PDB file of C-alpha atoms in Angstrom:
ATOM      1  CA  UNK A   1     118.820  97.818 111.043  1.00 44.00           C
ATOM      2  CA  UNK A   2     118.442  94.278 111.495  1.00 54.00           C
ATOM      3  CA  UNK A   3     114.920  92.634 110.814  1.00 57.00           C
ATOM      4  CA  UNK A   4     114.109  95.876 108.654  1.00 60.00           C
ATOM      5  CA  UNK A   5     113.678  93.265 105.745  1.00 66.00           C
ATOM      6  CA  UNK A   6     111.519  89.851 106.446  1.00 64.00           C
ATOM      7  CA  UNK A   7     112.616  86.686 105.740  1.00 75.00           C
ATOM      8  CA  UNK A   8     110.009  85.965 102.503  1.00 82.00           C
ATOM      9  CA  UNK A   9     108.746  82.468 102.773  1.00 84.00           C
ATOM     10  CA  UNK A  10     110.551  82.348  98.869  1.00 89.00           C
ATOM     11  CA  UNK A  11     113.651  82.863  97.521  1.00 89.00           C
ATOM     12  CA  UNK A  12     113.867  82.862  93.726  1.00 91.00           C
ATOM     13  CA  UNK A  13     116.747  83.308  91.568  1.00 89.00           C
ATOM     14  CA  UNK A  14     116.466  84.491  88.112  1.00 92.00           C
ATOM     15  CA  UNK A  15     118.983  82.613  86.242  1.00 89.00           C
ATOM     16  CA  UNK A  16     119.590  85.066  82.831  1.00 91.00           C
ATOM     17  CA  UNK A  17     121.220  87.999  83.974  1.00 93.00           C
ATOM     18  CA  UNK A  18     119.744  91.653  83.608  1.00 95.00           C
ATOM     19  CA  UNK A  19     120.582  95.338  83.263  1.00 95.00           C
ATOM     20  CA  UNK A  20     121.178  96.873  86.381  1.00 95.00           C
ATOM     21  CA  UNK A  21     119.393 100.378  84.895  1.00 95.00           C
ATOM     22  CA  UNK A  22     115.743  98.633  85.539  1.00 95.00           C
ATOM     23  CA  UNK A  23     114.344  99.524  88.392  1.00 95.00           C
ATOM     24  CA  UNK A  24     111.216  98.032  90.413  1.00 95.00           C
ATOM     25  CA  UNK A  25     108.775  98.607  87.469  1.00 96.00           C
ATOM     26  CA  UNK A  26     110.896  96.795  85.102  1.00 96.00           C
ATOM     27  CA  UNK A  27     111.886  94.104  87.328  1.00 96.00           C
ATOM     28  CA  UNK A  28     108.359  93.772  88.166  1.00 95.00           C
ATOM     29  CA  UNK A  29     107.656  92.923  84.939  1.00 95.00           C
ATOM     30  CA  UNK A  30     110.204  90.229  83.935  1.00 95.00           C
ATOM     31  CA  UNK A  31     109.023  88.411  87.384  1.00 94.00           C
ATOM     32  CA  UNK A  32     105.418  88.402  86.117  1.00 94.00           C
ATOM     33  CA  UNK A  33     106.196  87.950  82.056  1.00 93.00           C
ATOM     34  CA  UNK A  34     109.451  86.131  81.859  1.00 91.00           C
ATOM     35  CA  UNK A  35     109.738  84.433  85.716  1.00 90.00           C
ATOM     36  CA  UNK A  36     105.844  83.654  85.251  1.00 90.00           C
ATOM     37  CA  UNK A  37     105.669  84.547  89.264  1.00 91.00           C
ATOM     38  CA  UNK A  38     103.266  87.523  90.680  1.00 91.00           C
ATOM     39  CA  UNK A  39     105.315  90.109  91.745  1.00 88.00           C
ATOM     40  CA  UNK A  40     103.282  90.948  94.864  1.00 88.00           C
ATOM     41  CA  UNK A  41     103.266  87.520  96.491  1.00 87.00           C
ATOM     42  CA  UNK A  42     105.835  88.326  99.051  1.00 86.00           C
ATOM     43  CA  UNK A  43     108.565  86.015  97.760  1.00 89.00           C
ATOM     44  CA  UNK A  44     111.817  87.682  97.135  1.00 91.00           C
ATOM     45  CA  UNK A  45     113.476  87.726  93.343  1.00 93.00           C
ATOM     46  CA  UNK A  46     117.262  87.679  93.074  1.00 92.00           C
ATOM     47  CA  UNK A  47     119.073  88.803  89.732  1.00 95.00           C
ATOM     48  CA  UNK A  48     122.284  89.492  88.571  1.00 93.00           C
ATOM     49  CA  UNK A  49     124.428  91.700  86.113  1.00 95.00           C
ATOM     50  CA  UNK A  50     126.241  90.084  83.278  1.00 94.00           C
ATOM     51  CA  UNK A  51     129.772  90.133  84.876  1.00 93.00           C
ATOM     52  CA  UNK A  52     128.354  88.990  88.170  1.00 90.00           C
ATOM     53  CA  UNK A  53     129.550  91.531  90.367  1.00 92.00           C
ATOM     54  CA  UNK A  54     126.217  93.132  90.957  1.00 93.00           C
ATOM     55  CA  UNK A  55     122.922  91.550  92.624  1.00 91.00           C
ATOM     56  CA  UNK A  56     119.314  93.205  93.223  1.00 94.00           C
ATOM     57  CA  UNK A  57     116.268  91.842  95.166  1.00 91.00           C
ATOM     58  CA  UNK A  58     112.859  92.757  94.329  1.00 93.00           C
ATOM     59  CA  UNK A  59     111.055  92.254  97.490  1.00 90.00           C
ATOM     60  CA  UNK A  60     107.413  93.051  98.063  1.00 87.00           C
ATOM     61  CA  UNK A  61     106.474  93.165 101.995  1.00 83.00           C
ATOM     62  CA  UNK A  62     102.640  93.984 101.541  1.00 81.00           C
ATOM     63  CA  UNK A  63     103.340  97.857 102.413  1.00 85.00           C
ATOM     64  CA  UNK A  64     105.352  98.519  99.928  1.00 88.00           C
ATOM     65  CA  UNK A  65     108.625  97.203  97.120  1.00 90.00           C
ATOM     66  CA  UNK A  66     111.917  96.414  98.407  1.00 90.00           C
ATOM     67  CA  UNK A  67     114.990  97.264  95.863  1.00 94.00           C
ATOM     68  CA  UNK A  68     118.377  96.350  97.220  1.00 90.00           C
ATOM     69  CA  UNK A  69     121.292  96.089  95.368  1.00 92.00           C
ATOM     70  CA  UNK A  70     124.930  94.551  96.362  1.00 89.00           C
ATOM     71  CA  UNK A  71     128.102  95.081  94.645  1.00 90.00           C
ATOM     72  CA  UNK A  72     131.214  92.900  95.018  1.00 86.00           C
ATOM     73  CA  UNK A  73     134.402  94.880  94.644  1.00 88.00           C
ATOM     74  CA  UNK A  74     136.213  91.973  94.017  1.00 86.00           C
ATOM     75  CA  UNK A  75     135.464  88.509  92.317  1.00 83.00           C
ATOM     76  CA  UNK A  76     132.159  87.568  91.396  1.00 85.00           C
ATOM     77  CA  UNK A  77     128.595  85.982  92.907  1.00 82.00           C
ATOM     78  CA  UNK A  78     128.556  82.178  91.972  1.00 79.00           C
ATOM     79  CA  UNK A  79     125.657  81.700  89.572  1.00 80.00           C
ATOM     80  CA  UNK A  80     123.718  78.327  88.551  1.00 76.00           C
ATOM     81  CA  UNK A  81     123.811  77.269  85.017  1.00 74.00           C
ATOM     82  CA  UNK A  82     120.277  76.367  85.335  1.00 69.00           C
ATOM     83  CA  UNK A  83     118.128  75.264  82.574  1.00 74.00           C
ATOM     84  CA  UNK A  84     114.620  76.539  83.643  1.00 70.00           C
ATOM     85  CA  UNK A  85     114.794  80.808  84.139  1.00 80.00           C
ATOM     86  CA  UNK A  86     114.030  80.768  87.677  1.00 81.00           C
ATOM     87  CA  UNK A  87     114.219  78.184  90.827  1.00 78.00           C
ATOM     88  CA  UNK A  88     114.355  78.556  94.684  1.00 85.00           C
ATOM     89  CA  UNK A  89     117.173  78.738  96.828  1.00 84.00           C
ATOM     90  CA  UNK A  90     116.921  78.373 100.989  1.00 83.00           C
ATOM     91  CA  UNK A  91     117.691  80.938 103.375  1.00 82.00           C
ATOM     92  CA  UNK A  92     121.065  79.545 104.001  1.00 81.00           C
ATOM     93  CA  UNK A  93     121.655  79.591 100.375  1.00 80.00           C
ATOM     94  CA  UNK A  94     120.528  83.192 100.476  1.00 78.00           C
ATOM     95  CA  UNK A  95     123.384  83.687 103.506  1.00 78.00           C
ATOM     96  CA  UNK A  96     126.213  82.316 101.195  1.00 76.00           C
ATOM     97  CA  UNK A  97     125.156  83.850  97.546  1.00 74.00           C
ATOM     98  CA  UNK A  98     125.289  87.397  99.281  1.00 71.00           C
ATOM     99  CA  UNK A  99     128.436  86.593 101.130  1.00 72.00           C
ATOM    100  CA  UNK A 100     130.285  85.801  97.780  1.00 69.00           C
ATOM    101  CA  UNK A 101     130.762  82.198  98.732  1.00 70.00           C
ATOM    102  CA  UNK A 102     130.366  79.404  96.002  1.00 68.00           C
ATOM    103  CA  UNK A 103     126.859  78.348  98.303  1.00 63.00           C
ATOM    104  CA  UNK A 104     125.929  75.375  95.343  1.00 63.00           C
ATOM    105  CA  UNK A 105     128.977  73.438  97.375  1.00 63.00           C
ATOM    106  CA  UNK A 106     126.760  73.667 100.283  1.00 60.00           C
ATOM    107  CA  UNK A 107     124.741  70.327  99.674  1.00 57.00           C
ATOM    108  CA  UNK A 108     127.584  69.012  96.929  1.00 52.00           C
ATOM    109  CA  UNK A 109     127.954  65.010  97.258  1.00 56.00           C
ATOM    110  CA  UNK A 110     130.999  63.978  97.921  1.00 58.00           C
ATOM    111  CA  UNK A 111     133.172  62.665  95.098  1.00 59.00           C
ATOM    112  CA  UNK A 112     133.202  58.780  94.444  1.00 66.00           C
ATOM    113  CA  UNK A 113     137.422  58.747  94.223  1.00 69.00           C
ATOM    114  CA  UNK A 114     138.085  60.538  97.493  1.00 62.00           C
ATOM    115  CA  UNK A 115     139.965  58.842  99.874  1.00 64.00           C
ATOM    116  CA  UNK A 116     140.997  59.990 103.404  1.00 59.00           C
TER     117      UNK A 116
END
């Protein structure tokens, strides 16, 4: 159903990936001890497997959690190599990470050599 979900004012990605086995409990709790975010804000939380083939969103809504999980049969999610644990993305970020597209290209400058 389409606008089940809201569009959370936040997107976050946590950048170290995570075992798949937690569930909203333990998720909670690495947004609020690890992330250093409240869990209950409303912003979403994005995290990953090791091999990269599996994402989850933690998504509180004020009535209740969210828990969705996406699995890519083939290939992998593109994944920053971020230095801080956690950062925002944008919506249309959001559109291209769950599509399996390499969405950091998005807003990549050109390179200086290119020529037409």
């Amino acid at each position: 159903m389409p606008g089940l979900i809201s569009s959370p004012p936040q997107i976050w990605v946590a950048v170290a990936p995570v075992d798949m086995r937690r569930g909203i409990d333990g998720l909670s709790s690495i947004v609020q001890q690890v992330l250093g975010h409240a869990p209950c804000a409303g912003s979403a939380f994005i995290f990953r497997n090791r091999t990269a083939n599996r994402l989850r969103l933690l998504l509180w809504d004020g009535n209740g959690v969210w828990l969705c999980q996406r699995r890519l049969h083939q290939g992998k999610f593109v994944w920053p190599k971020a230095q801080d644990t956690v950062f925002a993305i944008s919506q249309e970020q959001w559109q291209w990470l769950i599509a399996g597209v390499d969405w950091q290209r998005l807003s990549a400058a050109p390179h200086p050599d290119w020529q037409v």
